[in-house]
Short mmCIF file of C-alpha atoms in Angstrom, two decimals:
data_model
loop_
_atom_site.label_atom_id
_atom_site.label_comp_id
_atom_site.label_asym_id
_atom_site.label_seq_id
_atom_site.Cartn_x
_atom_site.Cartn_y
_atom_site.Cartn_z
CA UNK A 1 0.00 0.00 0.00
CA UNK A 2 1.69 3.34 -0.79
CA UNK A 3 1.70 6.00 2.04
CA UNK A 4 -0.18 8.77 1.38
CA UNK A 5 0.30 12.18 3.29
CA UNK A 6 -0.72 12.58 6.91
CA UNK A 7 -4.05 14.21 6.61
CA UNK A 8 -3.35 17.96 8.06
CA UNK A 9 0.13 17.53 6.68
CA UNK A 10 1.51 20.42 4.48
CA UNK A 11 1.45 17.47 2.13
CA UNK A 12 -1.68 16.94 2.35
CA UNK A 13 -3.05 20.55 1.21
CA UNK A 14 -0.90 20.72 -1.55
CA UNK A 15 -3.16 17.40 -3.07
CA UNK A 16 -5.49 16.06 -0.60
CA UNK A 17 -6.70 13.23 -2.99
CA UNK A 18 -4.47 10.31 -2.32
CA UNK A 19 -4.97 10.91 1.42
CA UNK A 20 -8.58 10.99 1.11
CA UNK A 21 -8.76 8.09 -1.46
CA UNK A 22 -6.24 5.87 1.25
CA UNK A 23 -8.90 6.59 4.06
CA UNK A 24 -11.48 5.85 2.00
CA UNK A 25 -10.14 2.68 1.24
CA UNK A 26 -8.52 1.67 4.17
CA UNK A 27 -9.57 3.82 7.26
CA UNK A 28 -13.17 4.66 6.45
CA UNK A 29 -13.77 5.89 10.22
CA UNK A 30 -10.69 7.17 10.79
CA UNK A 31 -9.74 8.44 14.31
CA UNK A 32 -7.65 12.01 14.12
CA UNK A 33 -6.36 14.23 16.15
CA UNK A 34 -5.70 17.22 14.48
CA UNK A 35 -2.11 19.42 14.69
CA UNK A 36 -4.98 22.72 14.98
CA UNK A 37 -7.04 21.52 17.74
CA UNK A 38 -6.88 19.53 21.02
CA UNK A 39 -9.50 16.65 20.50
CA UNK A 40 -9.82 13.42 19.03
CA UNK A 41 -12.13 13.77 15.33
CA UNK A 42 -13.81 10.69 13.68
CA UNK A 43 -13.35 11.33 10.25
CA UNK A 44 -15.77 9.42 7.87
CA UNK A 45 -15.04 9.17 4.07
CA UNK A 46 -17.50 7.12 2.26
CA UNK A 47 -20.18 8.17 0.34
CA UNK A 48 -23.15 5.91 1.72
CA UNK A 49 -22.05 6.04 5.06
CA UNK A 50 -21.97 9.94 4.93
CA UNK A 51 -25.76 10.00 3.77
CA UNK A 52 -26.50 7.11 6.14
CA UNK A 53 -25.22 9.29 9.16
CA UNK A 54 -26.22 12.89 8.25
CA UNK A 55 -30.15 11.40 8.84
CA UNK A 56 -28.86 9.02 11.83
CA UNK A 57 -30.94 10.42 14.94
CA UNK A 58 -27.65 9.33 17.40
CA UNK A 59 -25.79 12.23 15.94
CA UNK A 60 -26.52 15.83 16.27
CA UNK A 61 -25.10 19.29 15.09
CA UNK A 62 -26.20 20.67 18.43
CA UNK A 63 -23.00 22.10 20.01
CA UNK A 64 -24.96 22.28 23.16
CA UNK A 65 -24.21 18.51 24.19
CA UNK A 66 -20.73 18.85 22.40
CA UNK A 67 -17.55 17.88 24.89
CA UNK A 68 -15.94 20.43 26.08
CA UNK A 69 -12.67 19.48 24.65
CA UNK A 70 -14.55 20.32 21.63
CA UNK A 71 -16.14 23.54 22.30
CA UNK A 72 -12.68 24.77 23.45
CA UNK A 73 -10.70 23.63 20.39
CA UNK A 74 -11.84 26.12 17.92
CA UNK A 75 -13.29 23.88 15.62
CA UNK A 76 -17.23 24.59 16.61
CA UNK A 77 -17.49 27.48 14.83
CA UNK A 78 -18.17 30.58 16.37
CA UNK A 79 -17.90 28.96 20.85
CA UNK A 80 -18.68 32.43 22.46
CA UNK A 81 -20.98 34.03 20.30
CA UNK A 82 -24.36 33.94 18.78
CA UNK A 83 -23.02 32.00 15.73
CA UNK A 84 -24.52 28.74 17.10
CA UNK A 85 -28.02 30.54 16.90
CA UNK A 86 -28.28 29.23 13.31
CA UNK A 87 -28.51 25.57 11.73
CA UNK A 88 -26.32 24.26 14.93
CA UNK A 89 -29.15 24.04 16.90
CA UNK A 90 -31.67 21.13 18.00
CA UNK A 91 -33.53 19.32 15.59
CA UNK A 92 -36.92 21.05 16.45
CA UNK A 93 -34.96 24.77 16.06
CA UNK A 94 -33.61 23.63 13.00
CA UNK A 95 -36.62 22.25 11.30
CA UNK A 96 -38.27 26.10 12.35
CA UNK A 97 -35.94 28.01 11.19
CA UNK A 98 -35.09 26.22 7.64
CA UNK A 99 -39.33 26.67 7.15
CA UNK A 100 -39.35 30.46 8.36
CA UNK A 101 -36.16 30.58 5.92
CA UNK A 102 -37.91 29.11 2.94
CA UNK A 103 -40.30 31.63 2.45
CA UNK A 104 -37.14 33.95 1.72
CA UNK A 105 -35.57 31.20 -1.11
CA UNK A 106 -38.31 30.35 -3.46
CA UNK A 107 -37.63 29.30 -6.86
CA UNK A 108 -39.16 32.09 -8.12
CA UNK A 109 -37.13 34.17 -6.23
CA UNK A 110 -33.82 32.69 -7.02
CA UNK A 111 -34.08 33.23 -10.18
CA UNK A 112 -35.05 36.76 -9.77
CA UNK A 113 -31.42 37.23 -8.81
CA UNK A 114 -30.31 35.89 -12.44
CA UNK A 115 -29.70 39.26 -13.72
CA UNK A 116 -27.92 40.74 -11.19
CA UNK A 117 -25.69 38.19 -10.84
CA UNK A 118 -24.79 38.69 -14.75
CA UNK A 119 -24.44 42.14 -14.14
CA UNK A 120 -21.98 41.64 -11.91
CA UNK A 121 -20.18 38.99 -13.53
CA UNK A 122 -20.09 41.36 -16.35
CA UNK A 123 -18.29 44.15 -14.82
CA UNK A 124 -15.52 42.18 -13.79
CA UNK A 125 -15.07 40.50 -16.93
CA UNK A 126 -14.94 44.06 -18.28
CA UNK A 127 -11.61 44.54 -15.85
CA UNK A 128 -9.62 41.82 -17.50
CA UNK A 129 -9.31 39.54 -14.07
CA UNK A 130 -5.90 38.03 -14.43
CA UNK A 131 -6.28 36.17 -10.80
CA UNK A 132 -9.71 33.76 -10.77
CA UNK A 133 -9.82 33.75 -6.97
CA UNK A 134 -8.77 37.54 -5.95
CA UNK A 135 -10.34 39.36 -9.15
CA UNK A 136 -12.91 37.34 -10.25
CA UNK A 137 -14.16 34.64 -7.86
CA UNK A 138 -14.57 36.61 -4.21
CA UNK A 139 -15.62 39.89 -5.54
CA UNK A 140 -18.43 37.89 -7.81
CA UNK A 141 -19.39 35.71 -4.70
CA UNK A 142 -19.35 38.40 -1.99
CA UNK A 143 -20.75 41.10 -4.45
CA UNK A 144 -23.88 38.94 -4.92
CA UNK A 145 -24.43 37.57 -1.34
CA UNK A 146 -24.14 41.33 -0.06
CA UNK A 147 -26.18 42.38 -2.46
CA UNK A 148 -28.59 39.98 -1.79
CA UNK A 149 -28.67 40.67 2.20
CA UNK A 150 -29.13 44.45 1.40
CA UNK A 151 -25.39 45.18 2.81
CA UNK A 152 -24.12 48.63 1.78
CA UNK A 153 -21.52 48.36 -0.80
CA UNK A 154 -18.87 50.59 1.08
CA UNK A 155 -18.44 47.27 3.01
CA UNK A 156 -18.34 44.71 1.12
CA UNK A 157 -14.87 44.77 1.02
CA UNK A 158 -14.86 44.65 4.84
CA UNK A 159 -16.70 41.73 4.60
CA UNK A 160 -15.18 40.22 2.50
CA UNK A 161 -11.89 39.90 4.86
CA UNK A 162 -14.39 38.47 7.45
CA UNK A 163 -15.16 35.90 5.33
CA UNK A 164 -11.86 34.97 4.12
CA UNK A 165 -10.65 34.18 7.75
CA UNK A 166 -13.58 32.83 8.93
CA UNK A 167 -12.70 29.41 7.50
CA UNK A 168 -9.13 29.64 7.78
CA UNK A 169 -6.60 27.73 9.71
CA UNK A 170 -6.39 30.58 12.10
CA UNK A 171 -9.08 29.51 14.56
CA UNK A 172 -8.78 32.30 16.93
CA UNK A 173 -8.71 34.82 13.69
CA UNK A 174 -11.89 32.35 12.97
CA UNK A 175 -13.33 33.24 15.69
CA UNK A 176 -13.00 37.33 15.78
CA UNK A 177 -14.35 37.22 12.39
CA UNK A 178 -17.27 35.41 12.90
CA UNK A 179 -18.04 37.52 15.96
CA UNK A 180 -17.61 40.84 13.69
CA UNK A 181 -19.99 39.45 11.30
CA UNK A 182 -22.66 39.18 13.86
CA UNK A 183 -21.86 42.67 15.55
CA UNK A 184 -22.26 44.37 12.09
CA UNK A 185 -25.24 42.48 10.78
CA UNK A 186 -26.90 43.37 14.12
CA UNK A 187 -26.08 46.72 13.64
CA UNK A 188 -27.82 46.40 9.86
CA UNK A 189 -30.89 44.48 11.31
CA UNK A 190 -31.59 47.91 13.57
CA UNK A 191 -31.01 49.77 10.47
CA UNK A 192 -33.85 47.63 8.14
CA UNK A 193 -36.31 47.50 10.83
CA UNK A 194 -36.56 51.52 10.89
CA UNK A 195 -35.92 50.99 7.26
CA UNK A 196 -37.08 48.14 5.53
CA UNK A 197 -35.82 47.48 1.86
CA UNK A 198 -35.87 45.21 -1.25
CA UNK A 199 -33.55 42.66 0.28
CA UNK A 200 -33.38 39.19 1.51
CA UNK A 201 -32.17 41.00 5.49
CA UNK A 202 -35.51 42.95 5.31
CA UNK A 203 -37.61 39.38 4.38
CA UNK A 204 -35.47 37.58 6.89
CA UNK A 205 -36.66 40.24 9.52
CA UNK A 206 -40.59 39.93 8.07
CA UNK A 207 -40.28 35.81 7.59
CA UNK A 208 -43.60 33.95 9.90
CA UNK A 209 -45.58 31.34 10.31
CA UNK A 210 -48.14 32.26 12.27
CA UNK A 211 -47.08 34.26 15.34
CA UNK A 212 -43.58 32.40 14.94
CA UNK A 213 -40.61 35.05 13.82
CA UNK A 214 -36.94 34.67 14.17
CA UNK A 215 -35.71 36.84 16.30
CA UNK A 216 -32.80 39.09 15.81
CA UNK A 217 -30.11 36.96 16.92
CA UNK A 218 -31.07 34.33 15.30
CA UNK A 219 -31.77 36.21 11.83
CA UNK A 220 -27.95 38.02 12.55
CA UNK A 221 -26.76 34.37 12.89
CA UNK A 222 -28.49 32.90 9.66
CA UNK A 223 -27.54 35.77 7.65
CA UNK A 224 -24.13 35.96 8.66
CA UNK A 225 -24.22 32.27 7.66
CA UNK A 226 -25.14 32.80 4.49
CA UNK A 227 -22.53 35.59 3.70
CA UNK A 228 -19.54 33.36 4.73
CA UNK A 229 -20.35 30.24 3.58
CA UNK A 230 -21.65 31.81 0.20
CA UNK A 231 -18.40 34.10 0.00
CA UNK A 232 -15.87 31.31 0.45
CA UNK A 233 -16.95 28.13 -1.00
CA UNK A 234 -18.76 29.78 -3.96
CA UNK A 235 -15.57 31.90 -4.63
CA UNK A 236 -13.26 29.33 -4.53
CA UNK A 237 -15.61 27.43 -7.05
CA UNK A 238 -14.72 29.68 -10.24
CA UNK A 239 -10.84 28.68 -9.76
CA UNK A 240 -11.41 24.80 -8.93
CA UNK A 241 -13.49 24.50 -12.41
CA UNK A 242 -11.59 26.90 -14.48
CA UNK A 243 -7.99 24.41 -13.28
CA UNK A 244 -10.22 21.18 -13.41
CA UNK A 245 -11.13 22.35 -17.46
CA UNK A 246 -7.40 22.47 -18.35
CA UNK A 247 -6.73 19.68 -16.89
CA UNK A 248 -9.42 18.20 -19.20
CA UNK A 249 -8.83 20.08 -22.52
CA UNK A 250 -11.41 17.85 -23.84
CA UNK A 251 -14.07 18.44 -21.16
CA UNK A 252 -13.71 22.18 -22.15
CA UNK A 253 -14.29 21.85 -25.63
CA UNK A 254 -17.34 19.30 -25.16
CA UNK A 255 -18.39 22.40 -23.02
CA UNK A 256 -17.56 25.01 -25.58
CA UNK A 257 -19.79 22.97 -27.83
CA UNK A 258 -22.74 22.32 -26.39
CA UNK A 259 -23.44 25.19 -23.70
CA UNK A 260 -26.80 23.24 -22.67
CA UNK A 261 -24.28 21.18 -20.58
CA UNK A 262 -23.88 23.70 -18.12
CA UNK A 263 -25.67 22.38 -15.17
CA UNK A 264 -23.87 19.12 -15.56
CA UNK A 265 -20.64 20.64 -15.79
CA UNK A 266 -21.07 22.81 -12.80
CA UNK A 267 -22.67 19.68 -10.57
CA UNK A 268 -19.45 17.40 -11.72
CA UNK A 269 -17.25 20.52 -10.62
CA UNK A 270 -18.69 20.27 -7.48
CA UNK A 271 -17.92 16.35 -7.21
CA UNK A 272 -14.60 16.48 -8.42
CA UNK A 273 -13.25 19.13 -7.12
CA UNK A 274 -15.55 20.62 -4.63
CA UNK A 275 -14.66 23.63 -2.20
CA UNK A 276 -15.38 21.71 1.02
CA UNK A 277 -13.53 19.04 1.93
CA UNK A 278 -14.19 18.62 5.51
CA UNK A 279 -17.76 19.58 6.09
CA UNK A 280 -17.29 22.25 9.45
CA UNK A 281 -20.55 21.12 10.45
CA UNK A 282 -19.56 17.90 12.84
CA UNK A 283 -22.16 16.55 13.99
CA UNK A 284 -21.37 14.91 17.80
CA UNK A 285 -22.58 11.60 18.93
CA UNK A 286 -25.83 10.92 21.49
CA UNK A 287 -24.41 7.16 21.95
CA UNK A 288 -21.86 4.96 20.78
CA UNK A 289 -22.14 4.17 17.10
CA UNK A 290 -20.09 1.08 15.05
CA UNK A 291 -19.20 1.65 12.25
CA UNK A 292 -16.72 -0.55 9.95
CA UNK A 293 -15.37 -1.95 13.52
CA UNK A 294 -14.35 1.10 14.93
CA UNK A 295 -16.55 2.39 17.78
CA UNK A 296 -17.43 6.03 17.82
CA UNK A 297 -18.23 6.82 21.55
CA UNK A 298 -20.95 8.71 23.39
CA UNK A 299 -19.94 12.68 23.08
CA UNK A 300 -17.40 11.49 19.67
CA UNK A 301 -17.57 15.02 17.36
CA UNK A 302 -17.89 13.23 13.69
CA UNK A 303 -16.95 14.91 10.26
CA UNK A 304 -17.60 14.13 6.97
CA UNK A 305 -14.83 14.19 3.96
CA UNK A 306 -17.28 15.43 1.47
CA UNK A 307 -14.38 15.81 -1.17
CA UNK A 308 -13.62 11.34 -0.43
CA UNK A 309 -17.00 10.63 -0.77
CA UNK A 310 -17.54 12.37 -4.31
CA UNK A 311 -14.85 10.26 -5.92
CA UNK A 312 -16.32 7.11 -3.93
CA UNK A 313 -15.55 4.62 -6.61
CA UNK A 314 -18.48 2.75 -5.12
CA UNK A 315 -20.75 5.21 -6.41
CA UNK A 316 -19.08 6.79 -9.17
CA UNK A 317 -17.42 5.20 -12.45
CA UNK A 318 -13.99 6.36 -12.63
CA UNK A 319 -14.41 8.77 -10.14
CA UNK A 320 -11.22 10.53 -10.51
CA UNK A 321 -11.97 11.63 -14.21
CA UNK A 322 -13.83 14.72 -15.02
CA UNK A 323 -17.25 14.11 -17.26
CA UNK A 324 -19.20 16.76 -17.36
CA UNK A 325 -22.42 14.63 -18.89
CA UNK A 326 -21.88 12.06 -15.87
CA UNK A 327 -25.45 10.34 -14.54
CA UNK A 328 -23.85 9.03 -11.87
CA UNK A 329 -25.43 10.00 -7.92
CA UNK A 330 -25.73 13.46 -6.83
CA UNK A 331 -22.34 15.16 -5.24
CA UNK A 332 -22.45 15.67 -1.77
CA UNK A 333 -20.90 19.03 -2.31
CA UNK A 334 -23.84 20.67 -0.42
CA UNK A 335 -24.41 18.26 2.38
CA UNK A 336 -27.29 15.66 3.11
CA UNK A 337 -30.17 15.40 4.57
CA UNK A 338 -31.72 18.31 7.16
CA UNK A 339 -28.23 20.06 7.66
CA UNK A 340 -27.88 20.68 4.06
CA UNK A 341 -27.01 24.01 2.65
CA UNK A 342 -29.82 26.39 2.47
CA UNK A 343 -27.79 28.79 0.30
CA UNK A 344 -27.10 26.29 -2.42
CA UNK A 345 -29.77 27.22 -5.23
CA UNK A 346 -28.07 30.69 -5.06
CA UNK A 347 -24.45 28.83 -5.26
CA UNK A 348 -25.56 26.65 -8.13
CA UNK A 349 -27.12 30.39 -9.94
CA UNK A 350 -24.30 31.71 -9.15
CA UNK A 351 -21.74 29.33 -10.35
CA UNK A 352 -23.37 28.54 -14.05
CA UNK A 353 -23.52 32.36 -14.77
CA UNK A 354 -20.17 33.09 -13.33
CA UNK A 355 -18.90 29.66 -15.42
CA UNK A 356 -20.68 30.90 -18.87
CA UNK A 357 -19.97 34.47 -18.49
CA UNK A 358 -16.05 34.19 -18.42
CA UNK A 359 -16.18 31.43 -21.11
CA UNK A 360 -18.36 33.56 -23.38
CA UNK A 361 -16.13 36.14 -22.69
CA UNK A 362 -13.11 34.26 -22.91
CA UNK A 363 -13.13 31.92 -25.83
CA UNK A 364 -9.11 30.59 -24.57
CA UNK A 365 -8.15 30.41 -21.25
CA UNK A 366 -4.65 29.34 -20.16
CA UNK A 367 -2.81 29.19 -17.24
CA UNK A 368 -0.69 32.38 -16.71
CA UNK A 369 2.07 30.11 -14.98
CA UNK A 370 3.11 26.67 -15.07
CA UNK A 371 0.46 24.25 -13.18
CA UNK A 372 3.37 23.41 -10.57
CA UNK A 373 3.47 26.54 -9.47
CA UNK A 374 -0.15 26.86 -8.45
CA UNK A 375 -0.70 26.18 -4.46
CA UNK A 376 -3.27 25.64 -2.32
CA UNK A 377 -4.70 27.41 0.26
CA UNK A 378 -3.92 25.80 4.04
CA UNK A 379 -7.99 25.57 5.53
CA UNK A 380 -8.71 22.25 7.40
CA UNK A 381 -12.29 23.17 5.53
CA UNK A 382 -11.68 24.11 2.31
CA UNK A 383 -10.40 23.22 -1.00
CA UNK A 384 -8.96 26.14 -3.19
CA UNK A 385 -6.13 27.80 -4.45
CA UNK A 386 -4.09 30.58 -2.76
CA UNK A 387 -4.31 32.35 -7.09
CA UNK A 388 -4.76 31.05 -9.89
CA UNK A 389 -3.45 33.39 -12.66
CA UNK A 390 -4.31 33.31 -16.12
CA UNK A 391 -3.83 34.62 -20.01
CA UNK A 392 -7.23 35.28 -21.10
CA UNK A 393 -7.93 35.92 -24.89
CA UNK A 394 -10.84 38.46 -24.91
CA UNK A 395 -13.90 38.15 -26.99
CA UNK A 396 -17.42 40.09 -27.83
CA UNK A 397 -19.41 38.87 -25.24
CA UNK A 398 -22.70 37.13 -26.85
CA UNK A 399 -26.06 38.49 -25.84
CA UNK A 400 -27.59 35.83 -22.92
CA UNK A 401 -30.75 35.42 -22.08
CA UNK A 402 -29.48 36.50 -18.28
CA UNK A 403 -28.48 39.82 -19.54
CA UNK A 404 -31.67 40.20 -21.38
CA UNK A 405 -34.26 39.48 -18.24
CA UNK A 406 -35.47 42.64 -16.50
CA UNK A 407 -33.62 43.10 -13.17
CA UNK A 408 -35.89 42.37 -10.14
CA UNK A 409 -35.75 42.85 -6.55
CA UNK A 410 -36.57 40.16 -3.60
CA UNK A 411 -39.51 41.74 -2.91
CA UNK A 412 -40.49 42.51 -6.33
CA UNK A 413 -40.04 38.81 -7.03
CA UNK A 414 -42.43 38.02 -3.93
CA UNK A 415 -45.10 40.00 -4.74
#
C-alpha cells in the first residue's frame, strides 16, 4: 500500500486526494487528532455512510451537548458568540428556522437574482481579471451575497476579509471574524427595521408562520451564515473549475460545444473538485455508534470528507476523471439530509452564470504560470487555491438570455 500524506500535513493541502482516497479505502472511520485543535475527530469518508449518518438520529449538530474538549478547540465554529443561533441548533430549532427561511428562497425568487448576478459577472469580466480567486471569484461571490442581504456596498470589502478568515486555519482569527460578522449584521438588522428594503435582510426580519418570527439573533446568525459560507466556498468554485477544465482540454471543448451542458458541468465541478472538503458542520454523537469496527463513543464530534466521498468509486465510475455529462449520484458538495445548505440554489445560480460568463467572454483560457506553481490554500475546511493566474484571450461577449431578463428585486419577485 503506498503511504499517502498525513491528513493535516503540508502534504496533504498541496493534493489532498491520495490521502482521502487511502482513508477511503482503508480507514473509512478514521480516528484524528488534528495538529490545529486539542481533540480526538472521527473522520468518515464514504459516500453511503456519509448520507447514512447525516439522517442518523444518534448524531446531532447541536454544540450544546458537544464535549468540552470540543467547544474549546476552535473547531465549533463561532464557541462564544451567537453564531450557534443558526442551523447548529436542535432538531426542532432547525426544522423552524429552515421553514421560516424558505419563504425567503423560493424558486421564483432565485431566479429573480439571475440578472444581477450577470451584471456583476459582467463588470468584472470588463476589468480583464488576471487572478480567478482575488479578481474574479470573491468579488463575484461576496458582491452577490451582499447584495442579496441588502449590505451597503462601502463594506463589502470589509466583509469580505471576514469571510476569508472565517474558515481559515487561524481559529482564533476564525473566531474574531465570525463575531464581527454578527456585531455588524446586528447593527444592519436595527437599520432595516426603521428601514425596511428590497432585500433578503428585510424578508429575513418579516419571515412567519403564524405568530412564529426569528428573532434578531437568530436572523444576525443565519444571515451571517449565508454571507460566509456563500463568499468562500462559492468563490473558490470559479478557480477549482476553471484548473479542473485544463486539466481536461477535452471536457472544455465538449463544453464550448454544447453550452446546454452547463448544469452538468457545474454539478461534476462540485464532485470532483468541490470547495469543502471537511464539512465544518460535525455533527457529535448521542451514543456509541459502530461503524466498519471502529466504535465512535458517546460525546465522539464526527466529520464528513465530502471531497472522499464524491470520488467514492463505489458510487461513481472512474471517479477521478472529469465528465461533465456524468449520470452518476448526486455530489455531496452541499451536504445531506436536514443540515444541508440552504444557500445552495443561489451557489448553483451563481456558479453557471459566473462559469458561462467568463467562457463567453473568454473563448481561450490558459494558465498564466506553469500548473506546478499553483498552491493551495492551508484551511482544514476548504479546497482552493491561494491564485490562480491566467492569459485570457478576450472576446465580444454574446447576448444571454441572463443579460436580457429585467432586473428584479426580492420583494419585487415576492409580490
Amino acid at each position: 500500500m503506498t503511504t499517502a500524506p498525513r491528513i493535516f500535513s503540508m502534504e496533504y493541502y498541496s493534493d489532498p486526494f491520495p490521502t482521502l482516497k487511502q482513508m477511503r479505502e482503508h480507514e473509512p472511520v478514521a480516528r484524528v487528532s488534528p495538529p490545529f485543535a486539542d481533540i480526538d475527530l472521527w473522520l468518515v469518508s464514504r459516500y453511503d455512510d456519509i448520507r447514512n449518518l447525516a439522517t442518523d438520529r444518534r448524531l446531532t449538530v447541536d454544540a450544546k451537548v458537544a464535549s468540552e474538549r470540543f467547544r474549546r478547540s476552535g473547531l465549533a465554529m463561532g464557541v462564544g458568540t451567537n453564531w450557534e443561533k443558526a442551523f447548529v441548533v436542535n432538531q426542532r430549532d432547525n426544522v423552524r428556522q429552515r421553514k421560516l427561511i424558505g419563504a425567503t428562497h423560493t424558486p421564483r425568487m432565485t431566479a429573480g437574482w439571475t440578472p444581477m448576478i450577470s451584471e456583476i459577472a459582467s463588470a468584472l469580466l470588463d476589468r480583464m481579471p488576471t487572478d480567478m480567486v482575488g479578481e474574479y471569484g470573491y468579488p463575484l461571490a461576496s458582491t452577490t451575497i451582499a447584495t442579496v442581504l441588502g449590505i451597503r456596498e462601502s463594506d463589502h470589502e470589509l466583509m469580505r476579509g471576514w469571510a476569508d478568515a472565517a474558515t481559515g486555519a487561524d481559529r482564533a482569527a476564525s473566531t474574531q471574524a465570525l463575531r464581527d460578522t454578527l456585531d455588524y449584521i446586528g447593527e444592519q438588522i436595527k437599520v432595516k427595521r426603521k428601514q425596511p428594503a428590497d432585500d433578503l435582510l428585510t424578508l429575513l426580519i418579516n419571515a412567519s408562520d403564524g405568530d412564529d418570527r426569528l428573532d434578531d439573533e437568530e436572523i444576525a446568525a443565519i444571515a451571517g451564515n449565508l454571507f460566509i459560507a456563500g463568499t468562500d466556498t462559492t468563490a473558490n468554485f470559479f478557480a477549482n473549475a476553471v484548473a479542473a477544465l485544463l486539466d481536461h482540454p477535452d471536457q472544455l471543448d465538449l463544453l464550448r460545444a454544447d453550452p446546454a451542458l452547463m448544469d452538468q458541468a457545474v454539478d461534476e465541478v462540485l464532485r470532483y473538485s468541490n470547495p469543502v472538503i471537511l464539512s465544518p458542520g460535525f455533527r457529535h454523537a448521542l451514543e456509541p455508534i459502530e461503524l466498519h469496527g471502529t466504535v465512535i463513543p458517546e460525546g465522539g464530534t464526527v466529520g464528513f470528507l465530502l471531497a472522499a466521498a464524491n470520488r467514492d468509486p463505489r458510487v461513481y465510475d472512474e471517479p477521478d476523471a472529469l465528465r461533465i455529462t456524468r449520470t452518476d449520484a448526486p455530489h455531496l458538495g452541499f451536504g445531506y439530509g436536514p443540515n444541508h445548505c440552504v444557500g445552495s440554489a443561489l451557489a448553483r445560480l451563481e456558479c453557471k452564470i459566473g462559469l458561462a460568463s467568463l467562457l463567453d467572454r473568454h473563448p481561450r483560457l490558459d494558465l498564466g504560470v506553469d500548473r506546478t506553481e499553483l498552491t493551495h490554500r492551508i484551511s482544514p475546511f476548504m479546497y482552493g487555491f491561494n491564485r490562480l493566474p491566467l492569459a485570457t484571450h478576450s472576446a465580444t461577449p454574446t447576448t444571454s438570455t441572463a443579460a436580457e431578463t429585467t432586473s428584479t428585486s426580492p420583494a419585487e419577485v415576492l409580490a
